[in-house]
Short mmCIF file of C-alpha atoms in Angstrom, two decimals:
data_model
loop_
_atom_site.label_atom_id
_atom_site.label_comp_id
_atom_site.label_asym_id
_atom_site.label_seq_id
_atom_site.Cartn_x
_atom_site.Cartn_y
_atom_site.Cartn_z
CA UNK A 1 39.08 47.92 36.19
CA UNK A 2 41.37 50.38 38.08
CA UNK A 3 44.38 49.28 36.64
CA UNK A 4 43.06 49.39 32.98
CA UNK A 5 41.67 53.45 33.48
CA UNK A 6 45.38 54.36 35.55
CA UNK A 7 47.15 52.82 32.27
CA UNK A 8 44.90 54.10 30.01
CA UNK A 9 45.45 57.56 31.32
CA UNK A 10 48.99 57.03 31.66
CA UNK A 11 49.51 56.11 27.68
CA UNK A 12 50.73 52.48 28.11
CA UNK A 13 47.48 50.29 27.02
CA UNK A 14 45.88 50.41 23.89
CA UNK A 15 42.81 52.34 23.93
CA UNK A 16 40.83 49.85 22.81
CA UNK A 17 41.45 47.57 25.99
CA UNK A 18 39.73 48.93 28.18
CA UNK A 19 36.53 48.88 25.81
CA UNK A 20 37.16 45.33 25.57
CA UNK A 21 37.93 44.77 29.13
CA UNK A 22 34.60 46.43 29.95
CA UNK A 23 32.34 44.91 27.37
CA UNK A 24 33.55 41.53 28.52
CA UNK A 25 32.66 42.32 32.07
CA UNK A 26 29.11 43.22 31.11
CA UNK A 27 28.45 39.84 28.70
CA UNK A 28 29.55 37.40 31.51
CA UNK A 29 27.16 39.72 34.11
CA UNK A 30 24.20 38.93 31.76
CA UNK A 31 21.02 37.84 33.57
CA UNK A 32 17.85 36.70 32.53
CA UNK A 33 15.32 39.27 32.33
CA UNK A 34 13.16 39.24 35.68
CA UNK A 35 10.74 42.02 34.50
CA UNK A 36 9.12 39.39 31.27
CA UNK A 37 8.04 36.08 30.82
CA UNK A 38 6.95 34.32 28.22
CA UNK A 39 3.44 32.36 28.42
CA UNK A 40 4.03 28.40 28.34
CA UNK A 41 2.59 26.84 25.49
CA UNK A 42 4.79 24.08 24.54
CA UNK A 43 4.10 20.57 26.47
CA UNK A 44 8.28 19.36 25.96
CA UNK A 45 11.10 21.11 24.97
CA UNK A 46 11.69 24.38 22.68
CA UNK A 47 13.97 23.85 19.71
CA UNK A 48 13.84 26.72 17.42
CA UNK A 49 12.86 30.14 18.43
CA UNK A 50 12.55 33.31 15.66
CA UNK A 51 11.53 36.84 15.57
CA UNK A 52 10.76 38.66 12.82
CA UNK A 53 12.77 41.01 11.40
CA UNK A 54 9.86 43.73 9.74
CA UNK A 55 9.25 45.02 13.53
CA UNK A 56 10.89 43.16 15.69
CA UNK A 57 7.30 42.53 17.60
CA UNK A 58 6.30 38.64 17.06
CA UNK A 59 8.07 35.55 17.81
CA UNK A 60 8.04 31.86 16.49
CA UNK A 61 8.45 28.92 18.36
CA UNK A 62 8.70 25.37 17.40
CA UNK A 63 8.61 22.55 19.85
CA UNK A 64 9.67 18.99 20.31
CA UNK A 65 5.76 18.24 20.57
CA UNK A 66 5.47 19.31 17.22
CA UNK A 67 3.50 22.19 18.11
CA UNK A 68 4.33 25.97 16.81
CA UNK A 69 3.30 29.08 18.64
CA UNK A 70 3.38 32.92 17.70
CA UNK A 71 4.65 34.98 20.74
CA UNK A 72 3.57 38.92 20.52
CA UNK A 73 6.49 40.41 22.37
CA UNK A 74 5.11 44.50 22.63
CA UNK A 75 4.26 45.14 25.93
CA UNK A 76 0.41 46.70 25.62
CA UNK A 77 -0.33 46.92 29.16
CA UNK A 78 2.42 49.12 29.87
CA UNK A 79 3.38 47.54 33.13
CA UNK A 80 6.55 46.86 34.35
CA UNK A 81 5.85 43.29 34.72
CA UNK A 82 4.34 41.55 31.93
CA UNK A 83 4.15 38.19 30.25
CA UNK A 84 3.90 37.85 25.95
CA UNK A 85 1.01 36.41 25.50
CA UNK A 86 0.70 33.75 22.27
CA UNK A 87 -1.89 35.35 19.47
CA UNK A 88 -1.82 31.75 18.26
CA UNK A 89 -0.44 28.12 17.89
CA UNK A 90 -0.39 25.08 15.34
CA UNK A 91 -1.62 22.40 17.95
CA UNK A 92 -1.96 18.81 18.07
CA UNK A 93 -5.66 18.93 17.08
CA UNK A 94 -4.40 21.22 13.40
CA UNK A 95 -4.88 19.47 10.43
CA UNK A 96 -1.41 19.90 9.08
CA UNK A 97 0.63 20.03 12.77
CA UNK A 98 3.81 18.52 12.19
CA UNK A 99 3.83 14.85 13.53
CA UNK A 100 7.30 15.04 15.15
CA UNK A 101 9.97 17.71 16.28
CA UNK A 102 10.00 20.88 14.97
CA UNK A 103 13.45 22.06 14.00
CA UNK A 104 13.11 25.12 12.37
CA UNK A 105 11.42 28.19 12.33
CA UNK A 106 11.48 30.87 9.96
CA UNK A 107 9.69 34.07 9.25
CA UNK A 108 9.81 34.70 5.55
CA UNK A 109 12.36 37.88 5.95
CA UNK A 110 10.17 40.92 4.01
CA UNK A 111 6.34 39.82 5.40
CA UNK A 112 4.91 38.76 8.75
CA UNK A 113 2.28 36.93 6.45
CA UNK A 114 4.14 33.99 5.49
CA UNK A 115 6.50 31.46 7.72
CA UNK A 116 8.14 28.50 7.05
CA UNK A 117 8.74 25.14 9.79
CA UNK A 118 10.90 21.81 9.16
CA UNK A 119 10.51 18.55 11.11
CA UNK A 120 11.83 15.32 12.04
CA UNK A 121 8.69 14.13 10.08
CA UNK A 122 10.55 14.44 7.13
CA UNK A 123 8.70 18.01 5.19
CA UNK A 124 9.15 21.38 5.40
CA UNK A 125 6.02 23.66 5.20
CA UNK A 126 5.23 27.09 4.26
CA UNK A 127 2.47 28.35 6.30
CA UNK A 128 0.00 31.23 5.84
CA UNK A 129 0.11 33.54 8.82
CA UNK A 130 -3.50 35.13 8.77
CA UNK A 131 -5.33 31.92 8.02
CA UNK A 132 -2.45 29.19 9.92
CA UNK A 133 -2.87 26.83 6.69
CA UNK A 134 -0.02 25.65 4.94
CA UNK A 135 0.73 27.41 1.80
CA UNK A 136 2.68 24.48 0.21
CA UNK A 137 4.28 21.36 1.72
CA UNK A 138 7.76 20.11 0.49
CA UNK A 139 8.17 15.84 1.11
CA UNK A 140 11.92 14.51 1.57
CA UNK A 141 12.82 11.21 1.88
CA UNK A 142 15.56 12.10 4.92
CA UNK A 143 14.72 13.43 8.35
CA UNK A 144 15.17 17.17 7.80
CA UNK A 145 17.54 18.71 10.62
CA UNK A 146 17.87 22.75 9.09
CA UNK A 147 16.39 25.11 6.78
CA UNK A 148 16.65 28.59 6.02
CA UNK A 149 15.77 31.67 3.70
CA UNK A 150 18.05 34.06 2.41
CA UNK A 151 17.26 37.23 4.18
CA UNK A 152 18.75 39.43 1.27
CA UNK A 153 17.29 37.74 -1.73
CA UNK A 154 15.19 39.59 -4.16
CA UNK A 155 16.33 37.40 -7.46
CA UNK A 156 15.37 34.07 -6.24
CA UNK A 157 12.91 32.44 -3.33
CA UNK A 158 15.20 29.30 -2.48
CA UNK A 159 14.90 27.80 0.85
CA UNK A 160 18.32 25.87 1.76
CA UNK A 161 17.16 22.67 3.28
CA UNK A 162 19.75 20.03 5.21
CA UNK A 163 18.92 16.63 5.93
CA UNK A 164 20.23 13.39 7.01
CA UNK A 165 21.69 12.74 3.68
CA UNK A 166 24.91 14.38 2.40
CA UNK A 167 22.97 16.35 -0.15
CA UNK A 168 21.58 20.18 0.52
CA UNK A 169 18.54 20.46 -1.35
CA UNK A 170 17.05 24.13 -2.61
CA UNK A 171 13.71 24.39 -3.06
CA UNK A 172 11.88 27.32 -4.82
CA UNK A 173 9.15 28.58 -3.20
CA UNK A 174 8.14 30.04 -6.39
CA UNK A 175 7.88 26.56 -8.48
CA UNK A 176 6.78 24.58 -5.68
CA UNK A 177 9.79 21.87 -6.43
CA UNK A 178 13.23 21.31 -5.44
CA UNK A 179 14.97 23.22 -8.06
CA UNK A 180 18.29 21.57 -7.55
CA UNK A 181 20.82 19.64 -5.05
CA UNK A 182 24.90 20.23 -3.62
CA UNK A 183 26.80 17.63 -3.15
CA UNK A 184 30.00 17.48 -1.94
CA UNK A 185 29.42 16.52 1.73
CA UNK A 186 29.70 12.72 3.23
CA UNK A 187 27.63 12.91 5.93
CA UNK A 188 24.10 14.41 6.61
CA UNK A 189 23.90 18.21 6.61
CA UNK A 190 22.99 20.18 10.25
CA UNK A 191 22.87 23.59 9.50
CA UNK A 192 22.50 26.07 6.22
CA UNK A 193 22.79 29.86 6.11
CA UNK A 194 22.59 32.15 3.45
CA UNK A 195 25.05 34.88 3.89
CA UNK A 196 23.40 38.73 4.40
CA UNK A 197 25.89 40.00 1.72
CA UNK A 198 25.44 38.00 -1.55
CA UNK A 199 22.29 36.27 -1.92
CA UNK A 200 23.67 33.29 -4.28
CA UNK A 201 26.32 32.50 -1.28
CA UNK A 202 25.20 29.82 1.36
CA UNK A 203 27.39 28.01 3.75
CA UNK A 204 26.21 24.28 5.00
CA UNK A 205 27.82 22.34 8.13
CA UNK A 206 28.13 18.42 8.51
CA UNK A 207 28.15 15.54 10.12
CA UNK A 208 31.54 14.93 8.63
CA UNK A 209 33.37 17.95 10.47
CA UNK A 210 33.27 20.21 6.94
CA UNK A 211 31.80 23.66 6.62
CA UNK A 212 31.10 24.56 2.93
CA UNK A 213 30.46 27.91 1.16
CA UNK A 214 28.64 27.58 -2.00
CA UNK A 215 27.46 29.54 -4.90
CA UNK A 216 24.52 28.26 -5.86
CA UNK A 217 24.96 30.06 -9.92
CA UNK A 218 27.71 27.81 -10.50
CA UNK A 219 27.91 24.28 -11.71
CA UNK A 220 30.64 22.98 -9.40
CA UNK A 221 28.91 25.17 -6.61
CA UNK A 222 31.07 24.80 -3.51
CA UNK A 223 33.60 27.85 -3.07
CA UNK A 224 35.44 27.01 -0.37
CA UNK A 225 35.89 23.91 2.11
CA UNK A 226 37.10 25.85 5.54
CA UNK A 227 40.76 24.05 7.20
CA UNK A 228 40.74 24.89 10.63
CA UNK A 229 44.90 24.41 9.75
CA UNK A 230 44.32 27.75 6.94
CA UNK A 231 45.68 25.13 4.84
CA UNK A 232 49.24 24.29 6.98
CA UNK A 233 50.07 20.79 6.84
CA UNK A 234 48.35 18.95 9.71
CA UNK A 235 50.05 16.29 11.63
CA UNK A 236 46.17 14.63 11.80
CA UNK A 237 45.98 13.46 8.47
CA UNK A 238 42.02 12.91 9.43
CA UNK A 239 41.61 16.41 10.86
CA UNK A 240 42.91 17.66 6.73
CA UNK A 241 40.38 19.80 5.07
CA UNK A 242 38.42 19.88 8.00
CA UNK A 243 36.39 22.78 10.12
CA UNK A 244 36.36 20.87 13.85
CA UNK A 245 37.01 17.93 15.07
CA UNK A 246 34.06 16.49 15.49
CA UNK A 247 30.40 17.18 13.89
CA UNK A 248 29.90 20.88 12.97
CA UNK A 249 26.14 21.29 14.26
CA UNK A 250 26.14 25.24 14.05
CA UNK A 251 26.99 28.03 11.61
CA UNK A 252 25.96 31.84 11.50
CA UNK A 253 26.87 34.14 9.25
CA UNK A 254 27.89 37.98 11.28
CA UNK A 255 25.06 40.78 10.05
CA UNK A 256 27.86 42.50 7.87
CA UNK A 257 28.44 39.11 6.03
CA UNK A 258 32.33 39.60 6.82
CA UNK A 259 32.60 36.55 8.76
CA UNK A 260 30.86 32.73 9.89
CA UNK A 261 30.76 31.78 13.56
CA UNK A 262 30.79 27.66 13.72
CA UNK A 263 30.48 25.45 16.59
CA UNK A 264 31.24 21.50 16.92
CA UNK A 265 31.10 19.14 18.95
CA UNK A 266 34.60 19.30 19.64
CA UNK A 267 34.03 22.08 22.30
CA UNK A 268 35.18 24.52 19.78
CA UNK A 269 33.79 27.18 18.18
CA UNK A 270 35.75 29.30 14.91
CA UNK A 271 35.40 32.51 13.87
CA UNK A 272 35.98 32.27 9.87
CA UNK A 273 36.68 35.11 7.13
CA UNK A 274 33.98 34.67 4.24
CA UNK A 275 35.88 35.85 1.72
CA UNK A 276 39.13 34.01 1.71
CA UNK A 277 38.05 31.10 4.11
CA UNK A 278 40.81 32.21 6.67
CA UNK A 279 40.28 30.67 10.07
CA UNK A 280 40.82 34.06 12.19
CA UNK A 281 40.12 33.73 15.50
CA UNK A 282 39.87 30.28 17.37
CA UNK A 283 37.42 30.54 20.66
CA UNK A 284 37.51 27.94 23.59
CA UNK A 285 35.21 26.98 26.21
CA UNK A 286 37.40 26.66 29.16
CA UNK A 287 35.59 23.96 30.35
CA UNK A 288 32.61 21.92 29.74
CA UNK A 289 30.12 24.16 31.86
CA UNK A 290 31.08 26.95 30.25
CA UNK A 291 28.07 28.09 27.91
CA UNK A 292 28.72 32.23 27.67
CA UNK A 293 31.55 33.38 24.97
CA UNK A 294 32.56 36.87 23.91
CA UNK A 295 33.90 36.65 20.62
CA UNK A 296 34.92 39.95 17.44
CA UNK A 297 36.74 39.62 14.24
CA UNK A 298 39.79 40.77 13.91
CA UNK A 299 40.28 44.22 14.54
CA UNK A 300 41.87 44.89 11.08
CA UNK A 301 40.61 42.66 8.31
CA UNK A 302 40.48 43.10 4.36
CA UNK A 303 36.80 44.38 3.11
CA UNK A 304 36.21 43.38 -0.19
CA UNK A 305 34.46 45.97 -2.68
CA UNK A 306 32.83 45.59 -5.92
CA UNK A 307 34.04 49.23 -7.29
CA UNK A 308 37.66 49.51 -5.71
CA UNK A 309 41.18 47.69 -4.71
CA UNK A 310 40.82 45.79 -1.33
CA UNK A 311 42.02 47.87 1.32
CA UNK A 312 42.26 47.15 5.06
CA UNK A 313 39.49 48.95 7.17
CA UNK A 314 38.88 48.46 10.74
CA UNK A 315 35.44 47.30 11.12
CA UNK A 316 34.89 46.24 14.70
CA UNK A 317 36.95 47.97 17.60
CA UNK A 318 34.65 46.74 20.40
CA UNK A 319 33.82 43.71 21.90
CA UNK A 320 36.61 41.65 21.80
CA UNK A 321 37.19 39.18 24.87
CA UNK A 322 40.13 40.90 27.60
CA UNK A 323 41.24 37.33 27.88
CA UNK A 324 43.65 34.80 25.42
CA UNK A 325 43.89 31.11 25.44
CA UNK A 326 47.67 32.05 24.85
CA UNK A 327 50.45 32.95 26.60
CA UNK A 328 51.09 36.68 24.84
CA UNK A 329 49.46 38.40 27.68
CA UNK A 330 50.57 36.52 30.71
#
């Protein structure tokens, strides 16, 4: 850290290094927090895990038991040391518990009242918050792996569901139905996102290394299929067209909507421009026991805007890793 203040103050580094340098240094020294716990509700593993975005206060869990709980993260007592304390939980003994893992949890994004959970068992369910009785049900015929509501939306109430078939369905929360299908992928479908900049733009990942971005006004729907290769020639002719790899079982969209962050289970995970589909930034483990990453988009990249040319802006100049998987540094 020495050497990156002496050439900072001498003029020879970028000054944008040493921000880097430092905000690397304090992701890897993350810890987990000693002052809170949680209280232990689930019987097996956690799965899914959400917290609403109105206040920031309660959080969903959904289990491999089946069972969901509601956390209540504010600290009343005031302590120092505290545990959040579950208001509530959909138990074995509910009614309408899910009969095998829950994969996803979702608060509905402008209302603590409503949530929504998915499960191996093959439905998705909207669920009444106050009362913990399902709103409305939605049957599939595939084991249902992802699902998730556009957090921007305020012309439509479609809930991106993947499943074990190559199909995404949307269902409308409004109708009660499926209001229509994508295809385009081979294999079954582990993750959806909606992007937080247009509402009608979602982007799916497969079983058959593809990531997807659709628009889900238009009749052909899919936008873009990512190319890890940005569309170079590849000497793979199986790794063409393709995002990883190996199974893309991750995807999340940055809050600004610029970029997607996917991971597969090639060890890999990609850092993607939205807008063109550009692969920018390619992110390795290191090794296999490597879990913690510190990752930014490109320090200069193109924003798009509705009422003027496309300019370059810089729109992130923190947080980038000090480190390259390349030899440019040394």
């Amino acid at each position: 850290m020495l050497g990156f203040l002496l050439a900072r103050q001498a003029g020879l580094d970028d000054p944008l290094r040493l921000r880097r340098a430092e905000s690397t240094r304090r992701v890897l020294g993350l810890e987990l927090n000693k002052d809170r716990d949680v209280e232990r509700i689930h019987g097996s593993g956690v799965n899914t895990l959400d917290i609403e975005p109105v206040e920031a206060r309660y959080m969903l869990s959904g289990g491999s038991d089946g069972v969901i709980v509601l956390y209540d993260l504010e600290n009343s007592s005031r302590q120092p040391y505290y545990t959040c304390k579950a208001v509530c939980s959909v138990g074995r003994s509910h009614p309408d518990v899910h009969k095998y893992s829950v994969e996803t949890v979702q608060w509905y994004p402008h209302d603590t009242g409503m949530f929504t959970s998915s499960s191996f068992d093959k439905t998705l369910k909207v669920w009444d918050t106050n009362t913990l009785q399902t709103a409305d049900i939605f049957n599939f015929e595939e084991t249902v792996y992802s699902h998730h509501m556009s957090p921007v939306a305020t012309k439509h109430c479609l809930v991106a569901v993947g499943t074990r078939g190559p199909k995404v369905q949307l269902c409308d929360l409004k109708s009660g139905s499926c209001s229509h299908i994508l295809q385009g992928h081979r294999q079954e479908i582990l993750a959806v996102s909606w992007s937080p900049r247009c509402e009608y733009v979602l982007a799916t990942a497969s079983a058959d290394s593809r990531v997807k971005l659709w628009d889900v006004r238009r009749a052909s729907g899919c936008l873009i299929t990512l190319d890890q290769h940005n569309g170079k020639k590849s000497q793979a002719v199986e790794s063409a067209n393709t995002a990883h790899n190996g199974k893309v079982n991750g995807l999340c969209f940055t809050s600004d909507g610029l970029h997607l962050l996917t991971v597969g289970t090639d060890n890999r995970m990609r850092l993607w421009n939205s807008s063109n589909g550009e692969n920018t930034l390619e992110l390795y483990s290191g090794s296999r026991d490597c879990n913690i990453l510190a990752w930014v988009p490109s320090l200069y990249e193109p924003v798009p805007d509705d009422d003027e040319p496309t300019t370059k802006s810089q729109i992130n100049p923190a947080f980038e890793d000090a480190w390259s998987s390349s030899d440019e540094e040394g």
